[in-house]
Coordinates of C-alpha atoms in Angstrom, one line a residue:
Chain A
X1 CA -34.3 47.2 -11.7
X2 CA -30.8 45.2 -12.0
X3 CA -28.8 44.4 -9.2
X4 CA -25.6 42.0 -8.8
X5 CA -25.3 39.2 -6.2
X6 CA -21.5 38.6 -5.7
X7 CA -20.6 35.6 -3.9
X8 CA -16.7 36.3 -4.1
X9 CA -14.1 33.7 -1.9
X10 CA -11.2 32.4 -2.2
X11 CA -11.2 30.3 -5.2
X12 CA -14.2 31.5 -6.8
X13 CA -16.6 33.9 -8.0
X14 CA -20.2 33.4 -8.1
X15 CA -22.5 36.1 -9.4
X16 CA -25.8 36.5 -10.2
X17 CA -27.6 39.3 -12.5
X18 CA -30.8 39.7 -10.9
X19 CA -33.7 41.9 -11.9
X20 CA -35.9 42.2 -8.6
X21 CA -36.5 38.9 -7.0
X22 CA -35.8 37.4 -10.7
X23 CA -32.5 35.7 -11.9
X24 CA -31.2 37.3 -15.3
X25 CA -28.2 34.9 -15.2
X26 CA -25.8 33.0 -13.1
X27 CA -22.1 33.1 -13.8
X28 CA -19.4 31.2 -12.2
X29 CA -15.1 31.8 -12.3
X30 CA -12.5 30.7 -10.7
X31 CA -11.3 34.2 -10.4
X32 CA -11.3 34.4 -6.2
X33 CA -9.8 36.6 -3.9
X34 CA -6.8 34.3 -4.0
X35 CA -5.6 35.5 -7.2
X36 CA -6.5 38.9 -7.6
X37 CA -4.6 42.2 -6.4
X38 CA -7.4 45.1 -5.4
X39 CA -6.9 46.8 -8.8
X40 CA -8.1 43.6 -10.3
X41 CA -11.4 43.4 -8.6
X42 CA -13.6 46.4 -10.7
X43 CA -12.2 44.8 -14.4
X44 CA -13.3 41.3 -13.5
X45 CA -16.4 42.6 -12.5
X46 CA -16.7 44.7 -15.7
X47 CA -15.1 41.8 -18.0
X48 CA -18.7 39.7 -16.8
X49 CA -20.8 42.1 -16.5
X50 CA -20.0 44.7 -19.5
X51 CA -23.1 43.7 -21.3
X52 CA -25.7 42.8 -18.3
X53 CA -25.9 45.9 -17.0
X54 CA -27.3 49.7 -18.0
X55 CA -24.9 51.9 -19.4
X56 CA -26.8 55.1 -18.1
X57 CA -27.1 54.8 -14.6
X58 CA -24.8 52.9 -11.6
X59 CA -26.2 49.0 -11.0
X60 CA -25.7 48.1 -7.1
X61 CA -23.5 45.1 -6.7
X62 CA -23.5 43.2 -3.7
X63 CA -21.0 41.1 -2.5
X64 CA -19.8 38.9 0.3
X65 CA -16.4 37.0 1.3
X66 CA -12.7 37.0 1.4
X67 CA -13.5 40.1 -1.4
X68 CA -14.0 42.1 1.8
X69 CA -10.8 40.7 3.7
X70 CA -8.0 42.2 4.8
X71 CA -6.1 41.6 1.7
X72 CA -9.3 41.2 -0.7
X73 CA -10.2 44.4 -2.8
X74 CA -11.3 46.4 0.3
X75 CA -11.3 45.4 4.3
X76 CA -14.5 45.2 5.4
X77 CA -14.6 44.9 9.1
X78 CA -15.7 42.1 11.2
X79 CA -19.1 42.3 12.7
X80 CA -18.9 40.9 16.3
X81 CA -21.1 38.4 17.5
X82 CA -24.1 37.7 19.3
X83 CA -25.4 39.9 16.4
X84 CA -27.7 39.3 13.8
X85 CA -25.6 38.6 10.0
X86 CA -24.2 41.9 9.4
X87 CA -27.0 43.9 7.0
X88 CA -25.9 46.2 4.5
X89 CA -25.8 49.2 6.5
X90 CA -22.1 47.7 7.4
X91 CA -21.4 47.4 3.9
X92 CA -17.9 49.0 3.0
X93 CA -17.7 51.4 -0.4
X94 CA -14.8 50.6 -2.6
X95 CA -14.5 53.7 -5.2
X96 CA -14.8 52.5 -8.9
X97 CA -13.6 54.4 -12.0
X98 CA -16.5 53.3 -13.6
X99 CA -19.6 54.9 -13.1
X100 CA -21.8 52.1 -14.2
X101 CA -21.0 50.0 -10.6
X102 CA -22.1 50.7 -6.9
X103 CA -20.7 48.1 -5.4
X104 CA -21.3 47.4 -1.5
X105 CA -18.6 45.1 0.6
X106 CA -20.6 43.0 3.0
X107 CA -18.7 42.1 6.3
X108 CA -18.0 38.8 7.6
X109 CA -18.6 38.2 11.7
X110 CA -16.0 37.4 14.7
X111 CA -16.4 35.8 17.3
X112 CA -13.6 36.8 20.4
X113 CA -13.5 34.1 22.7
X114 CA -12.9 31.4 21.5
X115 CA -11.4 33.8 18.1
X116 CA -13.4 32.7 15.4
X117 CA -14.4 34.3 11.7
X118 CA -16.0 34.1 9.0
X119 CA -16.5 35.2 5.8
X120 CA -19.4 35.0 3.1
X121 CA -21.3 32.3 5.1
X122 CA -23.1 35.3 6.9
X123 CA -24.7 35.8 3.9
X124 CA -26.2 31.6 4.0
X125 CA -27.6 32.4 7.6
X126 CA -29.2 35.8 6.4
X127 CA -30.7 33.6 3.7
X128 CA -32.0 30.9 6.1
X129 CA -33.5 33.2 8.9
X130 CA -34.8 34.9 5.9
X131 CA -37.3 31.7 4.6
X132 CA -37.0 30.4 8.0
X133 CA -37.7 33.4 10.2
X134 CA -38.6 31.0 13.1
X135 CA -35.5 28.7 13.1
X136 CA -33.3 28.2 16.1
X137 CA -30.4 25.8 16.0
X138 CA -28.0 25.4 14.7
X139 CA -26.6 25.2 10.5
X140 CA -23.7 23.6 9.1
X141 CA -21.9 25.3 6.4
X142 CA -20.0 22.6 4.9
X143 CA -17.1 23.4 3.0
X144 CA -13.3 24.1 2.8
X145 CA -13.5 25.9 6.0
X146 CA -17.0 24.1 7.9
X147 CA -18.9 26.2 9.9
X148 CA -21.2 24.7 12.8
X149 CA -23.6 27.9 13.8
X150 CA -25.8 28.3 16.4
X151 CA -28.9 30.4 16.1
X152 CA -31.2 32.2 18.7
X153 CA -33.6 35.2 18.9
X154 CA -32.6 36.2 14.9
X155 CA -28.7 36.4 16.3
X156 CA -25.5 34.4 15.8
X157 CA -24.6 33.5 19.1
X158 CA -21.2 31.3 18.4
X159 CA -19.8 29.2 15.5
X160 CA -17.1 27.2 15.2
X161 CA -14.8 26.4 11.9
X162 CA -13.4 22.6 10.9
X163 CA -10.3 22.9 8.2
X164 CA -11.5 19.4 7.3
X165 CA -12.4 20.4 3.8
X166 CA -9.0 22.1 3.2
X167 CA -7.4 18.9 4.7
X168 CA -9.0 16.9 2.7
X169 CA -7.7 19.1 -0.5
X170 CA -4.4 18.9 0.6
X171 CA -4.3 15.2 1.7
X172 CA -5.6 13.5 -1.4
X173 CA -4.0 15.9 -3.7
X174 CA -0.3 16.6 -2.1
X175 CA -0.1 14.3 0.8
X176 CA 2.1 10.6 0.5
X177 CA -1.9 9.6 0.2
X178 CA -2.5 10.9 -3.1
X179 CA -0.5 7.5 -4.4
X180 CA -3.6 6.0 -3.5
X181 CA -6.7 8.3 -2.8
X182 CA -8.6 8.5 -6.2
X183 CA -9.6 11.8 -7.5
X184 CA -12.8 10.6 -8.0
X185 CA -15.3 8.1 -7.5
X186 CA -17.1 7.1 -4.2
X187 CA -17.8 3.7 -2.1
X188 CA -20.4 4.9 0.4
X189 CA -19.8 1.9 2.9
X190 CA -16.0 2.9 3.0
X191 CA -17.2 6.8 3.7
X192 CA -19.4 4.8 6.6
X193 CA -16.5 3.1 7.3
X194 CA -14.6 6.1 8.1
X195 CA -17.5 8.0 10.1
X196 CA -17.5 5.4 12.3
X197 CA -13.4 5.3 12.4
X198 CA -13.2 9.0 13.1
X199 CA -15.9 8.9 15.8
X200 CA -14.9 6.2 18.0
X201 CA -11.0 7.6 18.0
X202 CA -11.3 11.5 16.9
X203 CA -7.9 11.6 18.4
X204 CA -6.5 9.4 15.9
X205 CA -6.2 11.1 13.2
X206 CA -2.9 11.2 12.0
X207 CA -2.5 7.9 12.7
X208 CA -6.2 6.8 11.0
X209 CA -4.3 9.0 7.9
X210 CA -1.4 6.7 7.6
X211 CA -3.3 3.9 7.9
X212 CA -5.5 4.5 4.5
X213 CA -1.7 4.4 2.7
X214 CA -0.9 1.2 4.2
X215 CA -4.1 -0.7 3.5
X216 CA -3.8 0.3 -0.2
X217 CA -0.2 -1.4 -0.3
X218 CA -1.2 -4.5 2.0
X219 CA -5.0 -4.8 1.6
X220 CA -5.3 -3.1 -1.7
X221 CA -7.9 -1.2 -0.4
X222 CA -8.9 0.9 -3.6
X223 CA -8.9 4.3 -4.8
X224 CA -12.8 5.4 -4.7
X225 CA -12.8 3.4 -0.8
X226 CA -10.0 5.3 0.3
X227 CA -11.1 8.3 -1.3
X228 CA -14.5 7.6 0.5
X229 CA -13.2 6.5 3.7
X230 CA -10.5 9.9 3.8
X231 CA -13.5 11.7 3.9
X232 CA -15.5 9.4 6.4
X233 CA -12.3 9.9 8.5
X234 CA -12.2 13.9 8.4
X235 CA -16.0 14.2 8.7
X236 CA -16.5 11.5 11.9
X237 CA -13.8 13.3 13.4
X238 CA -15.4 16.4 13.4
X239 CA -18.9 15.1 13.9
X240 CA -17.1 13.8 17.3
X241 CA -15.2 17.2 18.0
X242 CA -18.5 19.2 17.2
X243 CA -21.1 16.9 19.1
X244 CA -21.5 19.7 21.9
X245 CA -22.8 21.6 19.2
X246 CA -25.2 19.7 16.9
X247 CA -26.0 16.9 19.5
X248 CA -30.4 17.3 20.3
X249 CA -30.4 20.1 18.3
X250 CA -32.5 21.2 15.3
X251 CA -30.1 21.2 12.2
X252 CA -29.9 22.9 8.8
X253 CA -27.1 21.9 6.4
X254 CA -26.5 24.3 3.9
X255 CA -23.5 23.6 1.0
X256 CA -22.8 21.7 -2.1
X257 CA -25.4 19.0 -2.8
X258 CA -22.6 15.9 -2.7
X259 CA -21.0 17.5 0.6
X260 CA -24.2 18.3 2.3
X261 CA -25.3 14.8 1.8
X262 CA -22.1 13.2 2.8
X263 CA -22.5 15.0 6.4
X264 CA -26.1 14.1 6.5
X265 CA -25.6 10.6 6.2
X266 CA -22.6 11.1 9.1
X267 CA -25.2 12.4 10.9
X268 CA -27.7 10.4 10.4
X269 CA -25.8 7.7 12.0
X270 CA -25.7 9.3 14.9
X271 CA -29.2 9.2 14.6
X272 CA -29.6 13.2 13.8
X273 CA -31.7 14.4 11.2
X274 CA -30.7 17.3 9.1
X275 CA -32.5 19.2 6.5
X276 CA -30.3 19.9 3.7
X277 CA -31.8 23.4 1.9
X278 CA -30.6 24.2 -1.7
X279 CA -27.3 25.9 -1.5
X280 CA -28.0 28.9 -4.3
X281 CA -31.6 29.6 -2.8
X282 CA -30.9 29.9 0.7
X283 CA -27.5 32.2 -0.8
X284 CA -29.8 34.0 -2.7
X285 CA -32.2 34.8 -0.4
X286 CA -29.5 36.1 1.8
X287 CA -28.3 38.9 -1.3
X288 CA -32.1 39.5 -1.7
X289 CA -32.6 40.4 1.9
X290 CA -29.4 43.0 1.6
X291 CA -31.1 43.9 -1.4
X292 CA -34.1 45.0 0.2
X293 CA -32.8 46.7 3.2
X294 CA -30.4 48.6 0.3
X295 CA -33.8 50.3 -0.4
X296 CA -34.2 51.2 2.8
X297 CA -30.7 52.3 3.9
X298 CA -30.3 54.9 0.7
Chain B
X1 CA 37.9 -1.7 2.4
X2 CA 35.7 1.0 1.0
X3 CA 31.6 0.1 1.5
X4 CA 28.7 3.1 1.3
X5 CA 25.9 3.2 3.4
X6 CA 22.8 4.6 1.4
X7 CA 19.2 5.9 4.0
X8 CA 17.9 7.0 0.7
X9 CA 14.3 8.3 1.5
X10 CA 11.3 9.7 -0.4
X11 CA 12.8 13.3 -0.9
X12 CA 16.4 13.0 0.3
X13 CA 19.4 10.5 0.0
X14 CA 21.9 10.5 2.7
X15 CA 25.5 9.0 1.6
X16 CA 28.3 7.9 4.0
X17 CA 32.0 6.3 2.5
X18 CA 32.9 4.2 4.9
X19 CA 36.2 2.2 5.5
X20 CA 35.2 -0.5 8.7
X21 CA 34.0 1.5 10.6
X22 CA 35.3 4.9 10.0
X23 CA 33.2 7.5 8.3
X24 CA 35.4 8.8 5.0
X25 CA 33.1 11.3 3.9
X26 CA 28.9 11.9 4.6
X27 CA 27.4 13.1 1.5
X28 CA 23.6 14.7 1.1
X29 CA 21.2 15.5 -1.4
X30 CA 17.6 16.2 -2.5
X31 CA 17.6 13.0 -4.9
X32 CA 14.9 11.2 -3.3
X33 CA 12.6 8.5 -4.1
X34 CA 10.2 10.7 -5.2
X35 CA 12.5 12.4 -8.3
X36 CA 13.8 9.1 -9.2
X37 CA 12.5 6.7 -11.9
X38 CA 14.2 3.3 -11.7
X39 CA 16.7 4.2 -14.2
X40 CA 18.0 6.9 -12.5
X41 CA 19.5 5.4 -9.5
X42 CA 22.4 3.7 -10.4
X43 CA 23.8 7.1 -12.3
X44 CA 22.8 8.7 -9.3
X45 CA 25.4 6.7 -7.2
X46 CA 27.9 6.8 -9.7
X47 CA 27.5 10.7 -10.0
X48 CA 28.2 11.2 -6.4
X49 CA 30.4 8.5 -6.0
X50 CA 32.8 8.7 -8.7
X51 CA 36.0 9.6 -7.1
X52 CA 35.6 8.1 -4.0
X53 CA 35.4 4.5 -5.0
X54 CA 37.9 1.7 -6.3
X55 CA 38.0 1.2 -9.9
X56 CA 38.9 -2.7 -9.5
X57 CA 36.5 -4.1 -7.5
X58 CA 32.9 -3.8 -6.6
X59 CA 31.9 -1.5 -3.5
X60 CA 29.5 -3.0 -1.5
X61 CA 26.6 -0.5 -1.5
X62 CA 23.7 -1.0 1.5
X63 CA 20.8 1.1 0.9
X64 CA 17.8 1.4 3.1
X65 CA 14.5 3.2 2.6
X66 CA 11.9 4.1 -0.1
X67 CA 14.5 3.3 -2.6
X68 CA 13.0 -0.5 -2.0
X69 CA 9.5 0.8 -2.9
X70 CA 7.1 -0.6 -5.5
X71 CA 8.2 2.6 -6.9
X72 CA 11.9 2.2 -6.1
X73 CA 14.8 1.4 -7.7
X74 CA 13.9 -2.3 -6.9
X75 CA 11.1 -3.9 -4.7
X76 CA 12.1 -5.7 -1.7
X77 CA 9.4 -7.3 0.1
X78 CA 8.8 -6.1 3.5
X79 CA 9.5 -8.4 6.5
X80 CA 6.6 -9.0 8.5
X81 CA 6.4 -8.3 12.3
X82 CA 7.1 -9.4 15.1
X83 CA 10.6 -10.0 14.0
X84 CA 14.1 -8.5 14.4
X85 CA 14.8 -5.8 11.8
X86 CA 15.8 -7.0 8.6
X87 CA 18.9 -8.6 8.0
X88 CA 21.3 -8.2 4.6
X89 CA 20.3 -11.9 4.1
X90 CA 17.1 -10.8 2.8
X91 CA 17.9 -8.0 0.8
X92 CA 17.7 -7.4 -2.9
X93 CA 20.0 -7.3 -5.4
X94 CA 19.2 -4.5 -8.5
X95 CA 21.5 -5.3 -11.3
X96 CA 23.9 -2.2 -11.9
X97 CA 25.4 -1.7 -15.6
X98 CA 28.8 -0.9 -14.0
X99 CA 30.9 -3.3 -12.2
X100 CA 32.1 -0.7 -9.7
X101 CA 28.6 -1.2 -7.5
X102 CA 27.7 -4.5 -5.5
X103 CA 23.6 -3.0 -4.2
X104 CA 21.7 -4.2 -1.6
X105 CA 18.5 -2.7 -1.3
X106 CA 17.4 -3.8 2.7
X107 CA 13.7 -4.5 3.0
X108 CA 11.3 -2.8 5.2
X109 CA 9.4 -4.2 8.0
X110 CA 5.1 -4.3 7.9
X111 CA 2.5 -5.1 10.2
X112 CA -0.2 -6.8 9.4
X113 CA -3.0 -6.0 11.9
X114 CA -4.1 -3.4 12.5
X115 CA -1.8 -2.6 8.5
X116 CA 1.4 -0.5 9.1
X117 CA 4.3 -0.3 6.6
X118 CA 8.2 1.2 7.4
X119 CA 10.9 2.0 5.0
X120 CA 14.0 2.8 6.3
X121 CA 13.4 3.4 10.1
X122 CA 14.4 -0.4 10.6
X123 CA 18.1 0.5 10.0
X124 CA 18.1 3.6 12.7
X125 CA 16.2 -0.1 15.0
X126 CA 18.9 -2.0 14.3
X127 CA 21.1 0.8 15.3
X128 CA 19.6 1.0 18.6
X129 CA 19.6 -2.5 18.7
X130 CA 23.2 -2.7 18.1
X131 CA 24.5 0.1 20.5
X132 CA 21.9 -1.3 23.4
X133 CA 21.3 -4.8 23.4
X134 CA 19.3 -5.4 26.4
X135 CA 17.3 -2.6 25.4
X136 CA 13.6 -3.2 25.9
X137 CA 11.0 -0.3 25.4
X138 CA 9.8 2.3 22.8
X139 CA 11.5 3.7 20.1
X140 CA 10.0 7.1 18.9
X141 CA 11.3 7.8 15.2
X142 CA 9.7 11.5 14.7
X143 CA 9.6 12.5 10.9
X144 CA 7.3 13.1 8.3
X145 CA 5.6 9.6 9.1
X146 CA 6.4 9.7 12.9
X147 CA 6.8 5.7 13.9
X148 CA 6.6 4.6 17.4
X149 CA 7.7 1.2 17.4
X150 CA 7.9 -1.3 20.6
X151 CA 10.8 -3.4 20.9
X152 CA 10.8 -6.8 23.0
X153 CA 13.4 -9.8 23.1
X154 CA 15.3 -8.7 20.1
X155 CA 12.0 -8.1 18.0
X156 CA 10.1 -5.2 16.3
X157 CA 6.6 -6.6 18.1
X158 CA 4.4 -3.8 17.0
X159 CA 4.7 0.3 15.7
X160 CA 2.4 2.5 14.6
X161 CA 2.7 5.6 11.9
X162 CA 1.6 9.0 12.3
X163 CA 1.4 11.5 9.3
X164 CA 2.4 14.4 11.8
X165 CA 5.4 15.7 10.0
X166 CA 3.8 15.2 6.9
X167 CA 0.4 17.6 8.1
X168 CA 2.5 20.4 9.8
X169 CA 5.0 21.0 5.8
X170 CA 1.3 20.8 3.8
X171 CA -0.4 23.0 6.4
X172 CA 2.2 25.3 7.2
X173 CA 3.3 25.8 3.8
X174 CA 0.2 25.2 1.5
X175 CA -2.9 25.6 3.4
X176 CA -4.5 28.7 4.7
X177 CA -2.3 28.9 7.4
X178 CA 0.6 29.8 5.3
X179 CA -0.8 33.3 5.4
X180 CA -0.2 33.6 9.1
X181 CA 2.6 30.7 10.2
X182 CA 6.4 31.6 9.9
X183 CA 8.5 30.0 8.1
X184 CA 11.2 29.7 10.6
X185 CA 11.3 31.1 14.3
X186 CA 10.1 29.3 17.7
X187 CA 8.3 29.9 20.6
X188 CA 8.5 28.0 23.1
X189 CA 5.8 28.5 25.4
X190 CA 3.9 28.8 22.0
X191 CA 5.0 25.1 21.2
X192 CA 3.9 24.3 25.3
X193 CA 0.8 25.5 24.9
X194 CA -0.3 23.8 21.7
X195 CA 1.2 20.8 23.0
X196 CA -1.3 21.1 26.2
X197 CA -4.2 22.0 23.4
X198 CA -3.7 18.9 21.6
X199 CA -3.4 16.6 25.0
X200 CA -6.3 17.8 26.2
X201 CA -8.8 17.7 23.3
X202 CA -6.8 15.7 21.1
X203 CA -10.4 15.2 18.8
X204 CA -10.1 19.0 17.9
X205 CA -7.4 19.4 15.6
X206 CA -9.5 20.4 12.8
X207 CA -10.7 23.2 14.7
X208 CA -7.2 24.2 17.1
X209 CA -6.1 24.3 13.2
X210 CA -8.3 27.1 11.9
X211 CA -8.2 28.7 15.8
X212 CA -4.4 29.6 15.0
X213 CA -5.7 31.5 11.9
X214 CA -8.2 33.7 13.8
X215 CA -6.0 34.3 16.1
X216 CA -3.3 35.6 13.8
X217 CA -6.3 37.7 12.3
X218 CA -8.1 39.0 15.5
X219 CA -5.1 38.9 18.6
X220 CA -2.4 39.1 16.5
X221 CA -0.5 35.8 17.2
X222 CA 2.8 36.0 15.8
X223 CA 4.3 33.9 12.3
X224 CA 6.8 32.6 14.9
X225 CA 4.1 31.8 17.9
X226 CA 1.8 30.4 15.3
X227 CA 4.4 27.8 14.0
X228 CA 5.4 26.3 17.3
X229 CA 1.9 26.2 18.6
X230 CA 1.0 24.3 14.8
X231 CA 4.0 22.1 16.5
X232 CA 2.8 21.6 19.6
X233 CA -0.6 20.8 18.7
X234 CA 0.0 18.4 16.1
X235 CA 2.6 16.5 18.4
X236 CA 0.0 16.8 21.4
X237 CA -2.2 15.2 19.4
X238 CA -0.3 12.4 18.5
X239 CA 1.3 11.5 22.1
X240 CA -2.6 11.5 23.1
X241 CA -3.4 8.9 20.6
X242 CA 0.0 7.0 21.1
X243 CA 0.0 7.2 25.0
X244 CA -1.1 3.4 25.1
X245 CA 2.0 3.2 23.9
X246 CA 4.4 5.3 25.2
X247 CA 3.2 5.8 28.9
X248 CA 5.2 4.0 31.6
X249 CA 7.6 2.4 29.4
X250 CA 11.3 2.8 28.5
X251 CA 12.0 5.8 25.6
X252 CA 14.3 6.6 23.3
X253 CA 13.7 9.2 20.3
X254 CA 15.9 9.1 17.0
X255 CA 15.3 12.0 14.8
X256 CA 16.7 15.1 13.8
X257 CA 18.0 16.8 16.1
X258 CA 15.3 20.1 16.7
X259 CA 12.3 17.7 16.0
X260 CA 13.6 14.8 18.9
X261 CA 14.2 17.7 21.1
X262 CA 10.3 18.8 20.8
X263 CA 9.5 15.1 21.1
X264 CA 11.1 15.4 24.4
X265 CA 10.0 18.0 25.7
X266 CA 6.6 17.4 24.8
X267 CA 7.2 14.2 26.5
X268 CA 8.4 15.6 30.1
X269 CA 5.1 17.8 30.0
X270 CA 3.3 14.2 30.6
X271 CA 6.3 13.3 32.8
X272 CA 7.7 11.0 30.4
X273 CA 11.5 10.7 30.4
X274 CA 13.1 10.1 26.7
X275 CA 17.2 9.9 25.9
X276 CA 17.5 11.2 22.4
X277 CA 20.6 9.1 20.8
X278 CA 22.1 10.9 17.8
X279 CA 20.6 10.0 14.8
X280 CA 23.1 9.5 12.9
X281 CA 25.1 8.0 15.0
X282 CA 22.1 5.4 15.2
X283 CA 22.0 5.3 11.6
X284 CA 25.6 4.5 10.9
X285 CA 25.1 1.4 13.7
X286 CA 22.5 -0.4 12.1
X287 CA 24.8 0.1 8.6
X288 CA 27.3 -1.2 10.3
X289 CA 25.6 -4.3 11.5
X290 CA 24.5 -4.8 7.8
X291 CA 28.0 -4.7 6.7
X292 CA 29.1 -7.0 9.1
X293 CA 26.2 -9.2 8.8
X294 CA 26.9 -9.4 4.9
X295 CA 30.8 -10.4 5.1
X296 CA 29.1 -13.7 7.0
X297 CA 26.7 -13.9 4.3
X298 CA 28.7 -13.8 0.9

């Protein structure tokens, strides 16, 4: 039987045809939440999926993130935590004029005090307390918005979110340091470098920013070190920031390969070892156990 | 005699006509730095100054900023630190097509270690200097790259940037936050309160950052709440990493004048007293001084 994953945030869409446990196909767009109005959401789904999916009969479509925000295609509300990730029983109904979709909104989770929320990683954690039923500790979610999520008895019990991968976005690309922060390449003892910058003075940030613009002009530091070090910087500041957190406990990371390894080797010099499980399995186990409990729910 | 003081910065220039001492006509725009290719600067002045210079004679022009940038209209080498603030003697003459303009692009200053660079703060220094000779202390220039500089017998003897200004326009306007921060409006207990935030955990920024959005989402924090506490954290932040510098010494802030006003009372929360000279009274003293300086010199 086919069923949809939808991994829908911001900037993109990821989807997956499944058929059972199997993957038909994976697609990828940058149509996210970010650029669509609500009528949008049913013809982009259609426009992918038009000839995936059996014209006879509704295909369920599951799907997580800032799809189900407030102004995504419908508000799916916040699940509060210490609760297990939010299982499909939650799941908000948008109507579609096409008969050939059942789509299910997954929510994200809130936490009230400290306020904290989160969308679509919810769906990560189902995913790793699915092939890791036993796990406690705590996972990273590395990624515009990093989550740091702690784990106990098969609940979330608190999390906390780092804007560093959104500052890092907006620093390199709009920030006086885009002059000289390379848009690519990488120099891993500069990224070091900055780890070990942002740890011993978290609070200097904004001053430890400034100072990658002025060693390009007198040092000619260059673009792939400062590009490395920005994100040594951002990451050893939140390393420091987050240390209550991670510090003695057992860790997961789960996000992009080139990100999760950047914050395992942070944390590794802190001498904390971090397994780094494959981003799309651990997401895809996450949709399969929704997927499952659909069964059960209808 | 007719002269024209130029602070022409990365995104704005800011024009006065001067005769001696007295202020013809102050003049603003947004043709900064940043808009300008070399070419461009001389019609620039002409375009603005057309009717309000001799046809006979050259008009001594003293300009001060990023218009001395590698990216300028000329380069003129910074002075290095610790030294007084740049005099006319070392400025730099870019040849102008029309023989109405006599330019002197006035370097900036740079420190060496730990690497800092200013463009354009060193004439508001000079101003300082100018209007209080004996003073001795710490000069707070709050901006998009906040300087703190630390003046001693005369001499610039060490500052240190901040991109504060430059973090609150990307996040306020471009990141995530946009969807919940005002664009205008204060707070004022708002602005206390993230001020407190930021002294007290200066190493969380990255997550006080993404706190102001889930509260906007979850407690409803006001667009005008959420831009003074973005304010007050940022600029807690910074006077945590700067207090080495500022604490128990002699103050003075030259800014705008809403952003020296938050300085200061940002300030008096950690006891600190800071006298807030107009800036552009400041501005037009270290011109001054220039002009002065340059009749000696030619």
């Amino acid at each position: 039987m086919v069923w949809i994953a939808a991994d829908w945030g911001t900037t993109h869409l990821r989807l997956w045809v499944m058929d059972g446990d199997a993957v038909l196909r994976r697609m990828e767009t940058d149509e996210g939440m970010g650029r669509l109005q609500p009528e949008d959401y049913e013809p982009t789904l259609l426009g992918l999926l038009r000839d995936h999916i059996p014209v006879a009969q509704a295909t369920e479509v599951l799907a997580a993130g800032m799809v189900g925000a407030r102004q995504g295609w419908i508000e799916a509300p916040y699940t509060t935590i210490p609760a297990p990730p939010p299982s499909v029983a939650a799941a908000v109904r948008p109507e579609t004029r096409d008969s050939r979709l059942a789509v299910h909104v997954l929510p994200g989770m809130r936490q009230d005090d400290p306020p904290d929320v989160m969308r679509g990683e919810e769906v990560q954690i189902a995913g790793l307390m699915a092939t890791e039923p036993d796990f406690e500790g705590i996972v990273c979610l590395p990624g515009t918005h990093t989550k740091w999520v702690e784990l106990r008895g098969g609940e979330v019990v608190r999390f906390r979110t780092f804007m560093t991968g959104e500052l890092f976005t907006l620093l390199s690309d709009q920030s006086v340091l885009r002059l000289s922060v390379g848009a690519e390449g990488w120099d891993d003892a500069a990224f070091r470098d900055g780890v070990q910058r942002g740890l011993a003075r978290p609070d200097s940030l904004p001053a430890g920013l400034f100072s990658l613009r002025a060693e390009a002009l007198l040092r000619d530091l260059s673009p792939e070190a400062s590009r490395a070090r920005l994100s040594g910087l951002l990451i050893g500041t939140e390393l420091s920031a987050a240390r209550d957190i991670w510090q003695d406990r057992p860790l997961r990371i789960v996000g992009v390969a080139a990100l999760s390894s950047a914050y395992q080797t942070a944390l590794s010099m802190q001498g904390a070892v971090a397994a780094t499980p494959d981003l799309d399995e651990v997401t895809l186990a996450g949709f399969r156990a929704a997927h499952k409990a659909l069964a059960t729910v209808e």
